[in-house]
Amino acid sequence: MLTPGDPARLEAVIGVTAPVLQSGMGGVAGPELVAAVSNAGGLGILAALNLRPDAVRSAISKVRQLTERPFGVNIWLHDDVRTPPDVMEHSDLVRSVQSVLNELRPRFDLPATLEAPRPMPDLVDAALEVMIEERIPVFSAGLGIPEPELVDRFHEAGTRVVTMVATEADATSAVAQGSDVVIAQGLEAGGHRSHGRKLPAAEAVGTGTFTLIPQVVEAIDDRVPVVAAGGIVDGRGLAAATMLGAAGVLMGTRFVATTESQASQLWKDRLISGRGTTVLTDGFTGQWARVLRSEFTSHWAEHGGMPLPGLLQAAARADLQRAAVAADDDQMQPLYAGAGFDLLHDLPGAGDVVNSVVEEARQLLGR
Ligand SMILES: Cc1cc2nc3c(=O)[nH]c(=O)nc-3n(C[C@H](O)[C@H](O)[C@H](O)COP(=O)(O)O)c2cc1C
C-alpha cells in the first residue's frame, strides 16, 4: 500500500527544510541560483559537467560564500562521457553528420566542413576528485549510477549521494549500490534522459512521471526517499507527487526561468511565452534530450539518422551553436524544456519559487 511521501525523510538525509531540489543544469545553475534555492531551504545543485577541476573548485567555493545551507554538485556518469569515445574511430559517421549540419550552416554564413570535431576532454573523474576533496554536502549523479566504490568514497567524505534514474530497474540498482536518495525522472523532464548509456529511440522515451513515481516507491520498498522529477513546475505538482509517495520534487525548467538562472533572456522568454511544444532529440548533443521543437529538431528528425557518440555531436555542432547564440536565434540552439513549460508565466526569484511551491502544496494537502 502506498502512503504519501514524507518530506521529513528528505530533511533527515540531505538537510533540506523545503522538499524542493533544483537540478544541476549546465550553463544555467551557477552559484547564485544554487545559493538562492539553498537559502530558501531547498537544495540548490551546481552543474559540473564539462567544467575543468579548478572551475568546479571555484564554483563550490563561491556557493560556500553565498550560503551556509546544504547544496549539491551534479555530474553525468554516462559511459561515453566518463570515458569519451575516440573521434578517429567514427570517421564515416563524422562525414554523414557534418553533411546534415552543412545544410544548416549557410543560415549563419558558416563554411561547410567534413572535419572531425575536436576530441572531448576527459573531465568527469577529475571533477569527482574535487567534489570528494571539498567534502561537498550532496553529490548528484545523472545519466548513470554511481558504483559502490564511488559511493563509499563520498560517504567517507561525509557526502550524501542522490542519483537520478528513469526506470524502476535503475532505481533498484542505485539503492543496491548505496545511493541515499533516488530521483525518479519521468518522460516529461526537460534536458537529457537519465540513462547511463545511449538507448534506442523507442526505449529512451521512458515512463510518465506520475506512473514512474509509485513504481519506484514500491520497487525500493521505503529503503531511501524518492524524489519526483519531470514536468513539475508548481505546488500542484509537489502535492500530487507527495500523494504518490515522493518525499519531494526536483525541478529543472521552472528554475531556468528565474532571475538567478544563467540562461539567456531568449530562452527564458520562450519558456514563459507558452509558444511551441517539446520534443525528444539526439541531434544537439548525441544523447536524448527534451527541448523546445525548432527548425533544427525538425531538420534532424527528417535528415539526421545516427548522431556521433558521447558528446561528440555537440562538438561537431560547436560553430553552429556559437553562431546561433550570437545571433539570438531560437531555432538552431537547444532550448531545453520540460513538458510543463507552458504553465510558466513569470520570471520570479528562485527563493520565491521554493516558497510558493511549498506553500501551495501545503494548502492543497491541508498540512
Ligand atoms: C536546462 C536543463 C539542463 C539540465 N542539465 C542537467 C545536468 O547537467 N545534469 C542532470 O543530471 N540533469 C540535468 N537536467 C535534467 C534534470 O535533472 C531533470 O530531470 C529535469 O529538469 C526535470 O524536469 P523539468 O525540467 O520538467 O523540471 C537538465 C534539465 C534542464 C531543463
Tab-separated table of C-alpha atoms and ligand atoms in Angstrom:
chain	number	residue	atom	x	y	z
A	1	MET	CA	0.000	0.000	0.000
A	2	LEU	CA	1.330	3.401	-0.963
A	3	THR	CA	1.396	6.097	1.667
A	4	PRO	CA	2.007	9.767	0.918
A	5	GLY	CA	5.681	10.722	0.903
A	6	ASP	CA	7.088	12.371	3.996
A	7	PRO	CA	9.277	15.468	3.425
A	8	ALA	CA	10.859	14.957	6.861
A	9	ARG	CA	12.657	11.932	5.402
A	10	LEU	CA	14.402	14.182	2.922
A	11	GLU	CA	15.327	16.627	5.666
A	12	ALA	CA	16.878	13.797	7.657
A	13	VAL	CA	19.029	12.679	4.718
A	14	ILE	CA	20.037	15.861	2.870
A	15	GLY	CA	19.186	18.595	5.369
A	16	VAL	CA	16.539	20.457	3.378
A	17	THR	CA	13.680	22.191	5.180
A	18	ALA	CA	11.723	22.572	1.918
A	19	PRO	CA	11.304	19.400	-0.185
A	20	VAL	CA	12.374	21.128	-3.393
A	21	LEU	CA	15.565	20.324	-5.296
A	22	GLN	CA	16.898	22.444	-8.159
A	23	SER	CA	18.546	20.362	-10.844
A	24	GLY	CA	22.182	20.797	-11.800
A	25	MET	CA	21.989	22.381	-15.266
A	26	GLY	CA	24.999	23.281	-17.406
A	27	GLY	CA	25.038	26.954	-18.366
A	28	VAL	CA	22.078	27.626	-16.043
A	29	ALA	CA	22.811	26.531	-12.475
A	30	GLY	CA	25.708	28.670	-11.258
A	31	PRO	CA	26.485	29.644	-7.646
A	32	GLU	CA	23.831	32.414	-7.455
A	33	LEU	CA	20.944	30.115	-8.417
A	34	VAL	CA	22.202	27.315	-6.194
A	35	ALA	CA	22.602	29.603	-3.174
A	36	ALA	CA	19.183	31.210	-3.698
A	37	VAL	CA	17.487	27.790	-3.626
A	38	SER	CA	19.510	26.524	-0.661
A	39	ASN	CA	18.964	29.745	1.302
A	40	ALA	CA	15.203	29.220	0.866
A	41	GLY	CA	15.532	25.760	2.476
A	42	GLY	CA	15.621	23.693	-0.728
A	43	LEU	CA	18.655	22.023	-2.300
A	44	GLY	CA	20.472	24.017	-4.969
A	45	ILE	CA	22.673	21.846	-7.173
A	46	LEU	CA	25.673	23.133	-9.145
A	47	ALA	CA	26.343	21.794	-12.634
A	48	ALA	CA	29.885	20.451	-13.058
A	49	LEU	CA	29.620	18.764	-16.470
A	50	ASN	CA	32.326	19.993	-18.867
A	51	LEU	CA	33.998	22.113	-16.160
A	52	ARG	CA	37.740	21.874	-15.568
A	53	PRO	CA	38.698	20.884	-11.996
A	54	ASP	CA	39.711	24.430	-10.970
A	55	ALA	CA	36.359	25.762	-12.223
A	56	VAL	CA	34.496	23.110	-10.174
A	57	ARG	CA	36.502	24.091	-7.098
A	58	SER	CA	35.930	27.808	-7.518
A	59	ALA	CA	32.175	27.341	-8.118
A	60	ILE	CA	31.942	25.297	-4.886
A	61	SER	CA	33.838	27.989	-3.010
A	62	LYS	CA	31.529	30.703	-4.404
A	63	VAL	CA	28.451	28.756	-3.250
A	64	ARG	CA	30.001	28.455	0.211
A	65	GLN	CA	30.436	32.232	0.303
A	66	LEU	CA	26.749	32.713	-0.568
A	67	THR	CA	25.104	30.124	1.691
A	68	GLU	CA	25.726	28.080	4.788
A	69	ARG	CA	22.939	25.678	3.862
A	70	PRO	CA	23.471	22.261	2.224
A	71	PHE	CA	23.949	22.252	-1.558
A	72	GLY	CA	24.795	19.667	-4.215
A	73	VAL	CA	27.101	19.270	-7.192
A	74	ASN	CA	25.948	17.310	-10.252
A	75	ILE	CA	27.758	15.461	-12.993
A	76	TRP	CA	26.877	12.859	-15.598
A	77	LEU	CA	28.216	9.340	-15.177
A	78	HIS	CA	27.214	8.239	-18.707
A	79	ASP	CA	29.616	5.567	-20.054
A	80	ASP	CA	30.548	7.641	-23.129
A	81	VAL	CA	31.008	10.858	-21.185
A	82	ARG	CA	33.112	9.445	-18.374
A	83	THR	CA	35.400	7.878	-20.993
A	84	PRO	CA	34.916	9.947	-24.150
A	85	PRO	CA	34.889	7.965	-27.433
A	86	ASP	CA	37.792	8.297	-29.880
A	87	VAL	CA	36.559	10.507	-32.707
A	88	MET	CA	39.036	8.901	-35.156
A	89	GLU	CA	37.067	5.653	-34.879
A	90	HIS	CA	33.956	7.332	-36.254
A	91	SER	CA	35.155	8.974	-39.459
A	92	ASP	CA	32.246	7.750	-41.632
A	93	LEU	CA	29.746	8.985	-39.083
A	94	VAL	CA	31.565	12.346	-38.863
A	95	ARG	CA	31.090	12.811	-42.602
A	96	SER	CA	27.393	11.936	-42.530
A	97	VAL	CA	26.684	14.160	-39.504
A	98	GLN	CA	28.648	17.088	-40.939
A	99	SER	CA	26.802	16.698	-44.276
A	100	VAL	CA	23.471	17.166	-42.497
A	101	LEU	CA	24.815	20.123	-40.485
A	102	ASN	CA	26.223	21.634	-43.707
A	103	GLU	CA	22.634	22.107	-44.889
A	104	LEU	CA	22.145	24.463	-41.909
A	105	ARG	CA	25.468	26.356	-41.954
A	106	PRO	CA	24.513	28.832	-44.737
A	107	ARG	CA	21.938	30.359	-42.342
A	108	PHE	CA	24.897	31.929	-40.487
A	109	ASP	CA	27.307	32.169	-43.476
A	110	LEU	CA	29.403	29.395	-41.921
A	111	PRO	CA	31.695	27.411	-44.239
A	112	ALA	CA	30.783	23.780	-44.968
A	113	THR	CA	33.052	21.205	-43.341
A	114	LEU	CA	33.550	17.450	-43.194
A	115	GLU	CA	36.202	17.772	-40.471
A	116	ALA	CA	36.177	15.692	-37.314
A	117	PRO	CA	35.295	17.702	-34.183
A	118	ARG	CA	37.921	18.302	-31.520
A	119	PRO	CA	38.021	15.326	-29.108
A	120	MET	CA	36.062	15.821	-25.878
A	121	PRO	CA	38.275	16.298	-22.799
A	122	ASP	CA	38.172	13.653	-20.110
A	123	LEU	CA	36.896	15.726	-17.168
A	124	VAL	CA	34.417	13.663	-15.160
A	125	ASP	CA	36.792	11.751	-12.880
A	126	ALA	CA	38.817	14.905	-12.147
A	127	ALA	CA	35.610	16.732	-11.165
A	128	LEU	CA	34.623	13.833	-8.888
A	129	GLU	CA	38.008	14.061	-7.128
A	130	VAL	CA	37.468	17.777	-6.465
A	131	MET	CA	33.999	17.084	-5.036
A	132	ILE	CA	35.426	14.431	-2.698
A	133	GLU	CA	38.312	16.672	-1.601
A	134	GLU	CA	35.905	19.538	-0.999
A	135	ARG	CA	33.631	17.312	1.113
A	136	ILE	CA	30.530	18.706	-0.573
A	137	PRO	CA	27.240	18.118	1.278
A	138	VAL	CA	25.480	16.283	-1.599
A	139	PHE	CA	26.702	14.580	-4.772
A	140	SER	CA	24.064	14.419	-7.506
A	141	ALA	CA	24.528	11.830	-10.263
A	142	GLY	CA	22.694	11.984	-13.572
A	143	LEU	CA	22.796	9.690	-16.630
A	144	GLY	CA	24.398	6.798	-14.820
A	145	ILE	CA	24.501	5.096	-11.447
A	146	PRO	CA	27.449	5.685	-9.101
A	147	GLU	CA	29.318	2.447	-8.436
A	148	PRO	CA	29.656	1.240	-4.809
A	149	GLU	CA	33.342	2.305	-4.576
A	150	LEU	CA	32.466	5.855	-5.581
A	151	VAL	CA	29.506	5.954	-3.190
A	152	ASP	CA	31.780	4.711	-0.362
A	153	ARG	CA	34.330	7.444	-1.086
A	154	PHE	CA	31.607	10.092	-0.946
A	155	HIS	CA	30.205	8.640	2.254
A	156	GLU	CA	33.670	8.668	3.836
A	157	ALA	CA	33.882	12.364	2.926
A	158	GLY	CA	30.545	12.963	4.699
A	159	THR	CA	28.705	13.472	1.380
A	160	ARG	CA	25.207	12.153	0.635
A	161	VAL	CA	24.605	10.626	-2.794
A	162	VAL	CA	21.489	11.455	-4.808
A	163	THR	CA	21.002	9.521	-8.069
A	164	MET	CA	18.590	10.317	-10.879
A	165	VAL	CA	17.116	7.363	-12.772
A	166	ALA	CA	14.433	6.919	-15.399
A	167	THR	CA	13.477	3.269	-14.812
A	168	GLU	CA	12.378	1.088	-11.938
A	169	ALA	CA	15.311	-1.280	-12.600
A	170	ASP	CA	17.866	1.537	-12.357
A	171	ALA	CA	16.226	2.782	-9.146
A	172	THR	CA	16.689	-0.655	-7.597
A	173	SER	CA	20.339	-0.772	-8.731
A	174	ALA	CA	21.057	2.732	-7.421
A	175	VAL	CA	19.764	1.789	-3.970
A	176	ALA	CA	21.603	-1.560	-4.016
A	177	GLN	CA	24.817	0.323	-4.843
A	178	GLY	CA	24.412	2.699	-1.903
A	179	SER	CA	22.663	5.881	-3.143
A	180	ASP	CA	20.938	7.761	-0.309
A	181	VAL	CA	18.127	9.310	-2.384
A	182	VAL	CA	16.637	8.313	-5.740
A	183	ILE	CA	15.221	10.843	-8.153
A	184	ALA	CA	12.624	9.296	-10.463
A	185	GLN	CA	12.794	11.160	-13.777
A	186	GLY	CA	9.674	10.841	-15.917
A	187	LEU	CA	9.437	11.379	-19.655
A	188	GLU	CA	8.148	14.953	-19.245
A	189	ALA	CA	11.549	16.081	-17.933
A	190	GLY	CA	13.445	18.855	-19.664
A	191	GLY	CA	17.021	18.101	-20.695
A	192	HIS	CA	18.641	14.706	-21.031
A	193	ARG	CA	17.126	11.290	-20.235
A	194	SER	CA	18.856	9.828	-17.211
A	195	HIS	CA	20.296	6.643	-18.709
A	196	GLY	CA	23.919	5.576	-18.305
A	197	ARG	CA	24.227	4.590	-21.969
A	198	LYS	CA	22.601	5.521	-25.246
A	199	LEU	CA	19.290	3.705	-25.735
A	200	PRO	CA	17.331	3.206	-28.960
A	201	ALA	CA	14.653	5.866	-29.513
A	202	ALA	CA	11.710	3.672	-28.533
A	203	GLU	CA	13.266	2.795	-25.157
A	204	ALA	CA	14.650	6.271	-24.494
A	205	VAL	CA	11.161	7.808	-24.405
A	206	GLY	CA	10.573	6.385	-20.926
A	207	THR	CA	7.659	6.392	-18.487
A	208	GLY	CA	5.489	9.341	-17.438
A	209	THR	CA	6.412	10.951	-14.117
A	210	PHE	CA	3.184	10.054	-12.331
A	211	THR	CA	3.386	6.443	-13.488
A	212	LEU	CA	7.054	6.128	-12.570
A	213	ILE	CA	6.902	7.583	-9.032
A	214	PRO	CA	4.704	4.884	-7.448
A	215	GLN	CA	6.545	2.186	-9.408
A	216	VAL	CA	9.874	3.358	-7.993
A	217	VAL	CA	8.445	3.877	-4.496
A	218	GLU	CA	7.177	0.286	-4.471
A	219	ALA	CA	10.331	-1.145	-6.060
A	220	ILE	CA	12.681	0.309	-3.487
A	221	ASP	CA	10.298	-0.508	-0.667
A	222	ASP	CA	10.945	2.535	1.528
A	223	ARG	CA	14.711	1.987	1.820
A	224	VAL	CA	15.533	5.553	0.700
A	225	PRO	CA	13.434	8.654	-0.047
A	226	VAL	CA	12.202	9.076	-3.623
A	227	VAL	CA	12.107	12.494	-5.298
A	228	ALA	CA	9.921	13.116	-8.356
A	229	ALA	CA	11.169	14.929	-11.478
A	230	GLY	CA	9.711	15.749	-14.858
A	231	GLY	CA	7.094	18.321	-15.814
A	232	ILE	CA	6.649	19.627	-12.251
A	233	VAL	CA	6.555	23.425	-12.021
A	234	ASP	CA	4.365	24.343	-9.044
A	235	GLY	CA	2.772	23.303	-5.751
A	236	ARG	CA	0.153	21.223	-7.507
A	237	GLY	CA	2.963	19.047	-8.818
A	238	LEU	CA	4.563	18.753	-5.384
A	239	ALA	CA	1.221	17.866	-3.786
A	240	ALA	CA	0.463	15.236	-6.426
A	241	ALA	CA	3.972	13.730	-6.206
A	242	THR	CA	3.634	13.606	-2.406
A	243	MET	CA	0.355	11.693	-2.700
A	244	LEU	CA	2.136	9.170	-4.921
A	245	GLY	CA	4.769	8.528	-2.280
A	246	ALA	CA	7.525	11.010	-3.236
A	247	ALA	CA	9.287	12.850	-0.397
A	248	GLY	CA	9.918	15.887	-2.603
A	249	VAL	CA	10.400	17.164	-6.140
A	250	LEU	CA	13.327	18.140	-8.324
A	251	MET	CA	12.643	20.855	-10.879
A	252	GLY	CA	14.780	21.999	-13.774
A	253	THR	CA	12.711	24.011	-16.227
A	254	ARG	CA	10.977	26.082	-13.520
A	255	PHE	CA	14.399	27.202	-12.284
A	256	VAL	CA	15.670	28.002	-15.794
A	257	ALA	CA	13.013	30.737	-15.817
A	258	THR	CA	14.169	32.586	-12.698
A	259	THR	CA	16.164	35.762	-12.169
A	260	GLU	CA	19.273	33.959	-10.847
A	261	SER	CA	19.459	31.424	-13.685
A	262	GLN	CA	22.317	31.941	-16.151
A	263	ALA	CA	20.082	31.018	-19.116
A	264	SER	CA	19.804	33.602	-21.899
A	265	GLN	CA	16.915	36.064	-21.916
A	266	LEU	CA	15.836	34.499	-25.226
A	267	TRP	CA	15.465	31.084	-23.571
A	268	LYS	CA	13.637	32.468	-20.524
A	269	ASP	CA	11.269	34.463	-22.763
A	270	ARG	CA	10.491	31.400	-24.884
A	271	LEU	CA	9.707	29.359	-21.750
A	272	ILE	CA	7.187	31.852	-20.448
A	273	SER	CA	5.727	32.693	-23.873
A	274	GLY	CA	3.706	29.463	-23.949
A	275	ARG	CA	4.652	29.151	-27.630
A	276	GLY	CA	5.593	25.806	-29.111
A	277	THR	CA	5.879	22.280	-27.858
A	278	THR	CA	8.641	19.954	-26.668
A	279	VAL	CA	10.280	17.012	-28.454
A	280	LEU	CA	12.966	14.440	-27.710
A	281	THR	CA	16.002	14.776	-29.955
A	282	ASP	CA	19.540	13.416	-30.047
A	283	GLY	CA	20.623	15.912	-32.692
A	284	PHE	CA	22.061	18.552	-30.371
A	285	THR	CA	24.413	16.573	-28.130
A	286	GLY	CA	24.200	12.957	-29.307
A	287	GLN	CA	22.145	11.972	-26.244
A	288	TRP	CA	18.349	12.049	-25.972
A	289	ALA	CA	17.047	15.308	-24.548
A	290	ARG	CA	13.729	17.159	-24.331
A	291	VAL	CA	13.883	20.617	-25.911
A	292	LEU	CA	11.526	23.125	-27.487
A	293	ARG	CA	10.746	21.958	-31.020
A	294	SER	CA	12.604	24.061	-33.578
A	295	GLU	CA	13.732	24.124	-37.190
A	296	PHE	CA	16.852	22.261	-36.039
A	297	THR	CA	14.941	19.428	-34.336
A	298	SER	CA	12.652	19.007	-37.352
A	299	HIS	CA	15.608	19.049	-39.762
A	300	TRP	CA	17.486	16.469	-37.681
A	301	ALA	CA	14.384	14.248	-37.342
A	302	GLU	CA	13.927	14.295	-41.114
A	303	HIS	CA	17.531	14.060	-42.342
A	304	GLY	CA	19.689	13.239	-39.331
A	305	GLY	CA	19.999	9.500	-38.794
A	306	MET	CA	22.581	8.485	-36.229
A	307	PRO	CA	24.430	11.190	-34.262
A	308	LEU	CA	28.034	10.981	-33.059
A	309	PRO	CA	28.515	9.107	-29.741
A	310	GLY	CA	29.133	10.612	-26.296
A	311	LEU	CA	29.020	14.375	-26.607
A	312	LEU	CA	30.910	14.473	-29.917
A	313	GLN	CA	27.726	15.577	-31.644
A	314	ALA	CA	27.809	18.794	-29.605
A	315	ALA	CA	31.454	19.265	-30.558
A	316	ALA	CA	30.656	18.756	-34.266
A	317	ARG	CA	27.948	21.422	-33.989
A	318	ALA	CA	30.011	23.913	-31.963
A	319	ASP	CA	30.280	26.505	-34.781
A	320	LEU	CA	26.504	26.443	-35.313
A	321	GLN	CA	25.936	26.763	-31.587
A	322	ARG	CA	28.220	29.810	-31.276
A	323	ALA	CA	26.594	31.469	-34.304
A	324	ALA	CA	23.047	30.784	-33.062
A	325	VAL	CA	23.835	32.226	-29.627
A	326	ALA	CA	25.497	35.306	-31.141
A	327	ALA	CA	22.501	35.882	-33.430
A	328	ASP	CA	19.919	35.240	-30.667
A	329	ASP	CA	18.441	32.564	-32.946
A	330	ASP	CA	15.964	30.342	-31.094
A	331	GLN	CA	15.706	27.799	-33.930
A	332	MET	CA	19.281	26.475	-34.029
A	333	GLN	CA	20.289	26.058	-30.367
A	334	PRO	CA	18.918	23.656	-27.757
A	335	LEU	CA	16.332	25.373	-25.566
A	336	TYR	CA	15.897	22.545	-23.044
A	337	ALA	CA	12.386	22.466	-21.628
A	338	GLY	CA	10.205	20.035	-19.736
A	339	ALA	CA	6.687	19.314	-20.954
A	340	GLY	CA	5.302	21.554	-18.180
A	341	PHE	CA	6.935	24.701	-19.578
A	342	ASP	CA	3.691	26.256	-20.778
A	343	LEU	CA	2.476	26.510	-17.181
A	344	LEU	CA	5.237	29.100	-16.584
A	345	HIS	CA	4.111	32.705	-16.851
A	346	ASP	CA	6.703	34.699	-14.891
A	347	LEU	CA	10.404	35.087	-14.058
A	348	PRO	CA	10.494	35.087	-10.246
A	349	GLY	CA	13.473	34.815	-7.919
A	350	ALA	CA	14.453	31.199	-7.241
A	351	GLY	CA	13.831	31.557	-3.488
A	352	ASP	CA	10.275	32.731	-4.221
A	353	VAL	CA	9.764	29.625	-6.352
A	354	VAL	CA	10.762	27.368	-3.453
A	355	ASN	CA	8.487	29.245	-1.025
A	356	SER	CA	5.458	29.351	-3.302
A	357	VAL	CA	5.725	25.700	-4.375
A	358	VAL	CA	5.873	24.577	-0.733
A	359	GLU	CA	3.069	26.907	0.376
A	360	GLU	CA	0.737	25.897	-2.462
A	361	ALA	CA	1.350	22.195	-1.815
A	362	ARG	CA	0.812	22.670	1.911
A	363	GLN	CA	-2.578	24.272	1.304
A	364	LEU	CA	-3.622	21.572	-1.148
A	365	LEU	CA	-2.565	18.790	1.198
A	366	GLY	CA	-4.070	20.526	4.235
A	367	ARG	CA	-0.778	20.221	6.184
B	1	LIG	C1	18.360	23.190	-18.971
B	1	LIG	C2	18.466	21.859	-18.318
B	1	LIG	C3	19.722	21.323	-18.067
B	1	LIG	C4	19.851	20.102	-17.408
B	1	LIG	N1	21.101	19.645	-17.123
B	1	LIG	C5	21.233	18.527	-16.364
B	1	LIG	C6	22.525	18.137	-15.901
B	1	LIG	O1	23.549	18.768	-16.191
B	1	LIG	N2	22.590	17.028	-15.133
B	1	LIG	C7	21.483	16.295	-14.778
B	1	LIG	O2	21.611	15.313	-14.060
B	1	LIG	N3	20.261	16.642	-15.231
B	1	LIG	C8	20.097	17.749	-15.989
B	1	LIG	N4	18.839	18.140	-16.397
B	1	LIG	C9	17.656	17.272	-16.148
B	1	LIG	C10	17.049	17.492	-14.769
B	1	LIG	O3	17.877	16.875	-13.832
B	1	LIG	C11	15.631	16.987	-14.544
B	1	LIG	O4	15.477	15.638	-14.831
B	1	LIG	C12	14.573	17.769	-15.273
B	1	LIG	O5	14.892	19.122	-15.354
B	1	LIG	C13	13.223	17.613	-14.590
B	1	LIG	O6	12.199	18.012	-15.422
B	1	LIG	P1	11.666	19.519	-15.572
B	1	LIG	O7	12.707	20.220	-16.396
B	1	LIG	O8	10.380	19.366	-16.284
B	1	LIG	O9	11.568	20.104	-14.206
B	1	LIG	C14	18.687	19.367	-17.047
B	1	LIG	C15	17.429	19.914	-17.316
B	1	LIG	C16	17.303	21.137	-17.930
B	1	LIG	C17	15.928	21.691	-18.182
